[in-house]
Amino acid sequence: MSNLIKLQNGAAAIVAVDGWQIVRLPVGEVEVKKQAGKVVLFKLTGAESATAEQIAATEIPAGKVVLPLSVWLARKAEFAARVAAGEVGVWLETHELVETLVADQPDLNVFPLIAVFIERFADGRAYSTGALLRSRFGFKGELRALGDVLRDQLFFLKRCGFDAFDIRADRSAEDALASLKDFSEPYQGATVIEQPVWRRHARG
Amino acid sequence: MYKYDQYDQQLVNERVAQYRDQTRRYLAGELKEEEFRPLRLQNGLYIQRYAPMLRVAVPYGLLNSNQIRKIAHIARTYDKGYAHVSTRQNFQYNWPELKNVPDILAELATVQMHAIQTSGNCIRNVTTDQFAGIAPDEVVDPRPLAEILRQWSTFHPEFALLPRKFKFAVSGTTNDRAVVQMHDIGLEFYRNAANELLIKVWAGGGLGRTPILGEVIEEALPWQHMLTYAEAIIRVYNRHGRRDNAYKARIKILVKALGIEEFKRQVEAEWAFHKDGPNTITQAEFDRVAKFFTEPAYAQLADSDAGFDAKRAEEKAFANWVKRNVHAHRQPGYRAVTLSLKVTGVAPGDITDKQLDLVADLADKYSFGELRTTHEQNIVLSDVKLGDLYALWQEARAAGLATPNIGLITDIICCPGGSFCDLANAKSIPIAESIQQLFDDLDYQHDIGDLELNISGCMNSCGHHHVGHIGVLGVDKNDEEWYQVSIGGKQGNDASLGSVIGPSFAADEVAGVVKRLIDVYLENRTPEERFIDTVRRLGAAPFKERVYADRQPGKQKVEA
Ligand code: SF4
């Protein structure tokens, strides 16, 4: 049973599994980067970096695949034909910066799908990632939330540009649909609903 | 004050429905404790030592009498008959039941109130000067922009789960009373020579374990860009602030780590994309909101009143109250009045349902039905005629709301501490009470003069002890409650952080220590010096010497 919700033309529905396979790195010895008060490390808070061996050992199945950013960066030459066929997407860890992907691949619209893996639902970095992908880097394809995706954050994710939500396996996607409609007229402008309420409506 | 239209009301109603369902799911076991936690926190609900604590938002401290009556009604119906004014101008209930909170929120929604974002890792209630709109030294009324900020920050989708809490303060006066330097973002509104409204933006301030005063990141931001500039700052913070350690997660740590120059560079680079975007405030939107904050229908009065002068000459108690609790007003013939919630024997900031009802009546009778809460945990009636002060004083006094101690040593800022708060190292309310008892004599208090004494029950610093002239902090030593004392802190334009005087004290020593600090001041002050001035002139040494003179650390206690 699919737990995947997609927004299509503004309407949310649970969709059947659509063939995209999320490729994961093999479990390995992971090196945890320590905080040392250095600027760059703030961006990697609690980050686990993939080793070259893990990247090399990652098996890529046939068909439509969503690759870890690290695998894409290291092995992109292998996928040129599949990219051209629209069979390759990329997923980012919560802490990974969109800019890293864009520096490598300025036109994000070669990917039909980009996903963000939400490590912990209470970590709001994915919101900024979504907003940047849509509004700054012009990504038009499917933007999917993976991982610790729970219904009470859906409304925010939606407004930050996500249009697909893979609800955590132990929760009902059916129930979660309702939360996409929590608020009808948000105050501020954001990625989705760009105009603030006072530009959308005549107020008082 | 601001009045909801259909959009404001709908949003608040939808929030009540959303939270009702979240509570239902939690109670039904469909939401785990750690999943429910950020949801309830963003609705102001803590789980405390004895019961949940609910924090109700009072945006920039402004209320009307109907709202106060509702606060009283809720205190009576769902709590133990009292409420508490917090150090962020909000109301708190100490004994609501978790299952009743959706009903309480529904009641609040009927008077245009809510508990949205009063806690949690999100943008919190915006605070400002309690004398906004009436202060003689006000250059810009901060309330319209504060309201615009409130609306923008409410359910901001990108900033709903920040690394840590995020607090704004706004100020439009020459003498800063909103402590803008103590906030994650402080906005100081002013006008330039061409009379244009500009904002001096402070970033990276905050108390807590590592107290840091904010730094100026932008000197002259045109007001139209307030929201887009804030978006740039908070986006940088949301992406790069630390999330591995709650004590290092505030924006102040990021600003310190990067340095203000580099932080500003990142913010400016980000802002280039936001500037002139849809959240740029238009004159029309500013005017729409500003029209809610126009002056009430003041009578044209002389700035003196014979009856008032006579009563003041006759009754010393009234004169004392006028001296401490009545404040200048920019409208001739009017004054602002502080109703003191600092009565010895009552936890600072606590007020009963009956007192709340009376305060509502007083506001209706004497002050155009409006009132304010203060971060010093008192209540202000903003627009009282000089000629009404005596009658108001009598009514307030009968209800225990006229202690003439505003700005004096017994007007203690004090967090709930170990009596209620789960995070506390030590109790704070009994410490406040012991100090209030020792200094209960009014003449003595008035002789000591202006003094801010702030108490926090732990490093989270809700009692703002770092900026108290005297600060008391509860610490935990081998599971016992001890207190660290600091002096020399101050809020305002010349803000400073206090420094700890030495080893900490047992609970029953603290009042005696304060007494010794005061003695040193009284013996050394020049006629025009306040306590803080003497501390600044002499330094901490003579104070330390006196306090520790006969003290063998850990052996002998300090006597009063
Ligand atoms: S300072 Fe500490 S003890 Fe006091 S209210 Fe805040 S968290 Fe609780």
Coordinates of C-alpha atoms and ligand atoms in Angstrom, one line a residue, chain B residues 46 48 53 55 92 165 414-418 420-426 428 455-465 473, ligand 1:
Chain B
Y46 CA 4.4 23.2 28.6
Q48 CA 5.5 21.3 34.1
M53 CA 1.4 25.5 32.0
R55 CA 1.0 30.7 28.0
Q92 CA 0.3 32.3 32.0
K165 CA 13.3 30.1 20.0
C414 CA 11.0 36.9 39.0
C415 CA 10.4 33.8 36.9
P416 CA 8.1 30.9 38.2
G417 CA 11.2 28.9 39.1
G418 CA 11.2 25.7 41.0
F420 CA 6.3 25.5 38.9
C421 CA 8.9 25.2 36.2
D422 CA 10.3 21.8 35.3
L423 CA 13.7 23.2 34.1
A424 CA 14.5 25.1 37.3
N425 CA 17.6 24.5 39.4
A426 CA 16.1 26.3 42.3
S428 CA 12.8 31.8 42.8
I455 CA 15.6 36.5 39.7
S456 CA 15.8 33.5 37.5
G457 CA 15.5 29.9 38.6
C458 CA 18.0 28.6 36.0
M459 CA 20.3 29.6 33.2
N460 CA 17.4 30.0 30.8
S461 CA 17.1 33.5 32.4
C462 CA 13.4 34.0 32.1
G463 CA 13.8 36.4 35.0
H464 CA 16.4 38.4 33.1
H465 CA 18.9 38.3 36.0
L473 CA 20.3 33.0 39.6
Ligands
SF4_1 S1 14.5 30.8 34.2 FE1 14.6 28.6 34.3 S2 13.4 28.2 36.1 FE2 12.9 30.2 35.6 S3 11.0 30.0 34.3 FE3 12.8 30.1 32.9 S4 13.3 27.9 32.6 FE4 12.0 28.0 34.4

